[in-house]
Amino acid sequence: MAAGTNTGDAAARRGETEKAVARFFSNRTAAAGLIVLGVIVIVTILPGLVTRFDPIGMDLPASLQAPSAEHPLGTDSFGRDVLSRVLHGGRVSLGVGLTARTISLILGLLAGTIAGYFGGRLDNFIMRLADITFAFPTLLLLIAIMAVVTPGMGALSVALGAVGWAAMARLVRAQILSIRGRDYVQAARAAGAGHLKLIVRYILPQCLSPLVVVFTLGLGMTIMAESSLSFLGLGIQPPHPSWGGMISRGIPFMRTAPWLTILPGLVLTLVICSINLVGDGLRDALDPRRLVPPKGGRK
Amino acid sequence: MIRRLLSIAVSLISALLIVSCGGGEVSPVLRLALQTEPTNLDPALAVDYSSGWVSSLIHSNVVRFEPDGSIAPDLARSWSVSADGLEYVFHVTGGMFSDGRPVTAIDVERSLTRLVDPSTASPRWWVLEPVAGASDFHAGRSGGCSIKARDDSTLVIRLGSPASHFLSLLAMPAAGIVSPAAADSLGRDYGRTPTGSGPWRLVSWTSGDEIVLERNPFSCEAAAGIPGINIRLIPESMTRIAEFEVGNLDILEIPPAELELWRSAGVRLLRSQELRIVYIGLNTEKAPFDDPRVRRALNMAVDIDLVIGRLLFGAAERATGVVPAGLRGSPLPGPLYRYDPEGAVRLLEEAGYPDGFTMEIWQRENPESGRILESMQGFLARAGIEVKLVTREWSAFKQAVDMGTPDAFYLDWFADYPEAGNFLVPLFHSESRGGGGNRAGFSDAAVDSILDAASAVSDPAARWELYAEAEGRVLEAAPWIFLWFPVRYEVVSHRLEGYEIPVIFNGQRFTGVSLR
């Protein structure tokens, strides 16, 4: 790492950020991913831009209409506009995904920092806890959690966030282990900085780049997990729309009204692909030497 | 997704295998599919649909159901009933267990006694409850009941009181005759390796995959057409459809969503109105559902005809009564409750709920019920009732519903035997409250006494009069949201002949079918 960033010099850091942005946009696939994602995020936040239909109210006589000028993506078996449901469902998926990732980030940051910085028995304890979390297949663990609690957006976000903490914690710990012995940290400590100041001011900023990358890449996985749970009926509950739920409810109509399944599936694929492209682009841009340790790696 | 890819891969591989074997010959056995795997093939312990269905192919009964629901001789070639309706004498001859031993009246006595025996712990022992002394025997107060073999070929059963439907009870899967020798030596393992005297015997049962039956070589009943039945376990409806379309299945039930597609393809569909009613039970012991006005309002708030048309694609007949058309002595009445959202709101106001209320409707995991309840949720929302749908796995669902926990629940009831009483008594008699079938907790002294009176009447027309009166009172009291009687559509392969959809689920034993 360049000495300028290590000392936290503002101007130098700004220069680094500009360089990273430039590197990101020179990566065409990443830029395309960001544009697609951006468009989807805007229309899901403001569905009124595209459709005027209520995603929940039923209109049974209008059920199972093929895509038309009035309903560009057709209607479902209750006569609800599929486009409107895809957009509102996206709001749920993206919202749950972001919330869950944020929860994971906070939990992981706390656990990883404590483990990495203080070390010793606490480190051992936290990391064994992480091992235990890793030992469970994520989706099975999620299914078990969601089968016990009352399903809904809040429960879903917390459950998805809770199972994602271990990967974050390992990453943060690994970063801190490699940073805490550095000369500038020693210098700061010698100058009388307390634990909190050392961590917040001198150590954590160094973890930022890999965290952003892992946060983004994990977002795709989290949205996928949310959709899987909703597909299984354990996530977002009807009548509220969610992509996974729409896909699972469309299956009986796969051959009579394929748009019910294909279109939400397509949007889901698009979103996850573009999130992954953005994540890859971020990794390349933020860390040209690819110093990010592999997921789950120690030291 | 992965499963679908896998199934494509698997079918490609199997296609290659078939080609490489140089075959191309269609298998001579009947190929069927089951949605759920049986849990236990022991007649005494088979409670779910799949278990009872397979068990009925392997075991014969004293008497059996024909596909049309009528009673036919099975192990008993003939029988007589005493004038007071209490003593049944069966002449048991000709049956052969699949291990080559003949079925004697003594075997039948031991097998039926085993069903009631408390040490068997059969959940279906009640099938023989009308037998004199059965309740005491089951409760452990005596060492047996009035099922006696007079000699090798004569079986005498005495009832405690006349029961006009007793022969139907004997035709139920639970009353299947097991080989007492096999049942004694195998104990709990019998359910996995049964020995019956039915037309088919079990060759292999691979969990999650397939059950293979072959003709019982000693039974003369299966001599017709086919050497065996392969029953594949395919939970996914779309997979079953695909398997049928590539010619790997001989019978397919068409899901309602696909009806139009198959109709327009010009395929001949078999149609049968099931002896089954689908309903939303309302917990009549819990406020606000203890108020009949609220329950009536709920019936008026949902447009059932529209739901049948749009969500079931017409594959149901509206339940304007509770006894399906096939078991009635008179036509179904006109609908007592018409779709009238304003009327429903007025009725709710009158009952003291001008702002509506919040309620839970419980369902078991099942995509179709989810779709239907979502529509109910929409209709009830318009009447100011906020519905929360609660989905539980079957055993948790059943336990909660039997205990009366939920406000309301989506459930169906299908006939064990074709009798109007098999709907009205378990579903609405106050003594059947809870697990007995009356899960709405409905209790009406008048209905109870009418039903009690009816079960003692042996003349069918007079009995129906009473049943119709009880049905009318039940409709008036509205312990349910009355939904519909499902209609089942099936399609069969070109090579299958002589098949018809049975009225009772164990009424088709595939002895009369043949493969071209």
PDB file of N, CA, C and O in Angstrom, chain A residues 231-262:
ATOM      1  N   PHE A 231     -39.465 -18.737  -2.744  1.00  0.00           N
ATOM      2  CA  PHE A 231     -39.888 -19.808  -3.653  1.00  0.00           C
ATOM      3  C   PHE A 231     -40.454 -20.977  -2.853  1.00  0.00           C
ATOM      4  O   PHE A 231     -41.455 -21.573  -3.216  1.00  0.00           O
ATOM      5  N   LEU A 232     -39.792 -21.261  -1.725  1.00  0.00           N
ATOM      6  CA  LEU A 232     -40.230 -22.380  -0.889  1.00  0.00           C
ATOM      7  C   LEU A 232     -41.396 -22.004   0.011  1.00  0.00           C
ATOM      8  O   LEU A 232     -41.885 -22.822   0.770  1.00  0.00           O
ATOM      9  N   GLY A 233     -41.811 -20.737  -0.049  1.00  0.00           N
ATOM     10  CA  GLY A 233     -42.938 -20.321   0.772  1.00  0.00           C
ATOM     11  C   GLY A 233     -42.524 -19.896   2.170  1.00  0.00           C
ATOM     12  O   GLY A 233     -43.366 -19.712   3.040  1.00  0.00           O
ATOM     13  N   LEU A 234     -41.218 -19.743   2.404  1.00  0.00           N
ATOM     14  CA  LEU A 234     -40.754 -19.389   3.740  1.00  0.00           C
ATOM     15  C   LEU A 234     -40.308 -17.938   3.821  1.00  0.00           C
ATOM     16  O   LEU A 234     -39.880 -17.477   4.866  1.00  0.00           O
ATOM     17  N   GLY A 235     -40.388 -17.241   2.697  1.00  0.00           N
ATOM     18  CA  GLY A 235     -39.901 -15.866   2.714  1.00  0.00           C
ATOM     19  C   GLY A 235     -41.045 -14.880   2.788  1.00  0.00           C
ATOM     20  O   GLY A 235     -41.873 -14.926   3.689  1.00  0.00           O
ATOM     21  N   ILE A 236     -41.100 -13.993   1.799  1.00  0.00           N
ATOM     22  CA  ILE A 236     -42.165 -12.998   1.733  1.00  0.00           C
ATOM     23  C   ILE A 236     -43.496 -13.723   1.563  1.00  0.00           C
ATOM     24  O   ILE A 236     -43.633 -14.614   0.730  1.00  0.00           O
ATOM     25  N   GLN A 237     -44.468 -13.330   2.374  1.00  0.00           N
ATOM     26  CA  GLN A 237     -45.748 -14.040   2.343  1.00  0.00           C
ATOM     27  C   GLN A 237     -46.744 -13.347   1.413  1.00  0.00           C
ATOM     28  O   GLN A 237     -46.768 -12.137   1.308  1.00  0.00           O
ATOM     29  N   PRO A 238     -47.563 -14.132   0.736  1.00  0.00           N
ATOM     30  CA  PRO A 238     -48.602 -13.559  -0.096  1.00  0.00           C
ATOM     31  C   PRO A 238     -49.565 -12.728   0.756  1.00  0.00           C
ATOM     32  O   PRO A 238     -49.682 -13.011   1.942  1.00  0.00           O
ATOM     33  N   PRO A 239     -50.215 -11.745   0.173  1.00  0.00           N
ATOM     34  CA  PRO A 239     -50.224 -11.406  -1.252  1.00  0.00           C
ATOM     35  C   PRO A 239     -49.047 -10.534  -1.680  1.00  0.00           C
ATOM     36  O   PRO A 239     -49.015 -10.117  -2.830  1.00  0.00           O
ATOM     37  N   HIS A 240     -48.101 -10.251  -0.788  1.00  0.00           N
ATOM     38  CA  HIS A 240     -47.017  -9.360  -1.178  1.00  0.00           C
ATOM     39  C   HIS A 240     -46.120 -10.036  -2.205  1.00  0.00           C
ATOM     40  O   HIS A 240     -45.798 -11.210  -2.069  1.00  0.00           O
ATOM     41  N   PRO A 241     -45.747  -9.288  -3.218  1.00  0.00           N
ATOM     42  CA  PRO A 241     -44.976  -9.910  -4.291  1.00  0.00           C
ATOM     43  C   PRO A 241     -43.505 -10.082  -3.925  1.00  0.00           C
ATOM     44  O   PRO A 241     -42.941  -9.278  -3.181  1.00  0.00           O
ATOM     45  N   SER A 242     -42.910 -11.156  -4.417  1.00  0.00           N
ATOM     46  CA  SER A 242     -41.464 -11.325  -4.347  1.00  0.00           C
ATOM     47  C   SER A 242     -41.101 -12.176  -5.544  1.00  0.00           C
ATOM     48  O   SER A 242     -41.910 -12.980  -6.011  1.00  0.00           O
ATOM     49  N   TRP A 243     -39.898 -12.018  -6.014  1.00  0.00           N
ATOM     50  CA  TRP A 243     -39.547 -12.734  -7.257  1.00  0.00           C
ATOM     51  C   TRP A 243     -39.612 -14.240  -7.072  1.00  0.00           C
ATOM     52  O   TRP A 243     -40.155 -14.952  -7.906  1.00  0.00           O
ATOM     53  N   GLY A 244     -39.036 -14.709  -5.974  1.00  0.00           N
ATOM     54  CA  GLY A 244     -39.040 -16.158  -5.738  1.00  0.00           C
ATOM     55  C   GLY A 244     -40.462 -16.692  -5.646  1.00  0.00           C
ATOM     56  O   GLY A 244     -40.801 -17.723  -6.225  1.00  0.00           O
ATOM     57  N   GLY A 245     -41.305 -15.956  -4.918  1.00  0.00           N
ATOM     58  CA  GLY A 245     -42.698 -16.373  -4.767  1.00  0.00           C
ATOM     59  C   GLY A 245     -43.419 -16.387  -6.099  1.00  0.00           C
ATOM     60  O   GLY A 245     -44.200 -17.298  -6.392  1.00  0.00           O
ATOM     61  N   MET A 246     -43.151 -15.366  -6.927  1.00  0.00           N
ATOM     62  CA  MET A 246     -43.824 -15.310  -8.235  1.00  0.00           C
ATOM     63  C   MET A 246     -43.408 -16.497  -9.098  1.00  0.00           C
ATOM     64  O   MET A 246     -44.228 -17.091  -9.797  1.00  0.00           O
ATOM     65  N   ILE A 247     -42.120 -16.836  -9.043  1.00  0.00           N
ATOM     66  CA  ILE A 247     -41.645 -17.959  -9.855  1.00  0.00           C
ATOM     67  C   ILE A 247     -42.321 -19.244  -9.389  1.00  0.00           C
ATOM     68  O   ILE A 247     -42.854 -20.007 -10.207  1.00  0.00           O
ATOM     69  N   SER A 248     -42.350 -19.456  -8.072  1.00  0.00           N
ATOM     70  CA  SER A 248     -42.913 -20.725  -7.606  1.00  0.00           C
ATOM     71  C   SER A 248     -44.402 -20.793  -7.901  1.00  0.00           C
ATOM     72  O   SER A 248     -44.936 -21.829  -8.258  1.00  0.00           O
ATOM     73  N   ARG A 249     -45.101 -19.652  -7.780  1.00  0.00           N
ATOM     74  CA  ARG A 249     -46.529 -19.672  -8.072  1.00  0.00           C
ATOM     75  C   ARG A 249     -46.821 -19.777  -9.566  1.00  0.00           C
ATOM     76  O   ARG A 249     -47.938 -20.106  -9.972  1.00  0.00           O
ATOM     77  N   GLY A 250     -45.819 -19.479 -10.369  1.00  0.00           N
ATOM     78  CA  GLY A 250     -46.052 -19.546 -11.812  1.00  0.00           C
ATOM     79  C   GLY A 250     -45.879 -20.945 -12.373  1.00  0.00           C
ATOM     80  O   GLY A 250     -46.335 -21.241 -13.474  1.00  0.00           O
ATOM     81  N   ILE A 251     -45.220 -21.808 -11.607  1.00  0.00           N
ATOM     82  CA  ILE A 251     -44.858 -23.123 -12.156  1.00  0.00           C
ATOM     83  C   ILE A 251     -46.053 -23.931 -12.689  1.00  0.00           C
ATOM     84  O   ILE A 251     -45.973 -24.481 -13.776  1.00  0.00           O
ATOM     85  N   PRO A 252     -47.185 -23.974 -11.952  1.00  0.00           N
ATOM     86  CA  PRO A 252     -48.300 -24.750 -12.518  1.00  0.00           C
ATOM     87  C   PRO A 252     -48.755 -24.215 -13.881  1.00  0.00           C
ATOM     88  O   PRO A 252     -49.388 -24.936 -14.641  1.00  0.00           O
ATOM     89  N   PHE A 253     -48.418 -22.951 -14.160  1.00  0.00           N
ATOM     90  CA  PHE A 253     -48.868 -22.347 -15.420  1.00  0.00           C
ATOM     91  C   PHE A 253     -47.733 -22.283 -16.429  1.00  0.00           C
ATOM     92  O   PHE A 253     -47.784 -21.523 -17.384  1.00  0.00           O
ATOM     93  N   MET A 254     -46.686 -23.058 -16.180  1.00  0.00           N
ATOM     94  CA  MET A 254     -45.491 -22.993 -17.015  1.00  0.00           C
ATOM     95  C   MET A 254     -45.833 -23.150 -18.490  1.00  0.00           C
ATOM     96  O   MET A 254     -45.222 -22.536 -19.351  1.00  0.00           O
ATOM     97  N   ARG A 255     -46.818 -23.986 -18.773  1.00  0.00           N
ATOM     98  CA  ARG A 255     -47.093 -24.247 -20.188  1.00  0.00           C
ATOM     99  C   ARG A 255     -48.286 -23.458 -20.710  1.00  0.00           C
ATOM    100  O   ARG A 255     -48.495 -23.382 -21.905  1.00  0.00           O
ATOM    101  N   THR A 256     -49.085 -22.895 -19.801  1.00  0.00           N
ATOM    102  CA  THR A 256     -50.243 -22.147 -20.267  1.00  0.00           C
ATOM    103  C   THR A 256     -50.003 -20.649 -20.174  1.00  0.00           C
ATOM    104  O   THR A 256     -50.567 -19.889 -20.945  1.00  0.00           O
ATOM    105  N   ALA A 257     -49.202 -20.210 -19.213  1.00  0.00           N
ATOM    106  CA  ALA A 257     -48.914 -18.783 -19.055  1.00  0.00           C
ATOM    107  C   ALA A 257     -47.458 -18.629 -18.624  1.00  0.00           C
ATOM    108  O   ALA A 257     -47.166 -18.249 -17.503  1.00  0.00           O
ATOM    109  N   PRO A 258     -46.533 -18.942 -19.543  1.00  0.00           N
ATOM    110  CA  PRO A 258     -45.115 -19.012 -19.151  1.00  0.00           C
ATOM    111  C   PRO A 258     -44.549 -17.682 -18.651  1.00  0.00           C
ATOM    112  O   PRO A 258     -43.571 -17.690 -17.908  1.00  0.00           O
ATOM    113  N   TRP A 259     -45.194 -16.563 -19.040  1.00  0.00           N
ATOM    114  CA  TRP A 259     -44.658 -15.270 -18.594  1.00  0.00           C
ATOM    115  C   TRP A 259     -44.651 -15.122 -17.070  1.00  0.00           C
ATOM    116  O   TRP A 259     -43.853 -14.392 -16.523  1.00  0.00           O
ATOM    117  N   LEU A 260     -45.530 -15.860 -16.416  1.00  0.00           N
ATOM    118  CA  LEU A 260     -45.597 -15.753 -14.946  1.00  0.00           C
ATOM    119  C   LEU A 260     -44.296 -16.201 -14.289  1.00  0.00           C
ATOM    120  O   LEU A 260     -43.919 -15.709 -13.240  1.00  0.00           O
ATOM    121  N   THR A 261     -43.621 -17.150 -14.902  1.00  0.00           N
ATOM    122  CA  THR A 261     -42.397 -17.693 -14.313  1.00  0.00           C
ATOM    123  C   THR A 261     -41.164 -17.077 -14.953  1.00  0.00           C
ATOM    124  O   THR A 261     -40.206 -16.713 -14.276  1.00  0.00           O
ATOM    125  N   ILE A 262     -41.216 -16.966 -16.280  1.00  0.00           N
ATOM    126  CA  ILE A 262     -40.002 -16.582 -17.010  1.00  0.00           C
ATOM    127  C   ILE A 262     -39.599 -15.144 -16.704  1.00  0.00           C
ATOM    128  O   ILE A 262     -38.423 -14.865 -16.451  1.00  0.00           O
TER     129      ILE A 262
END
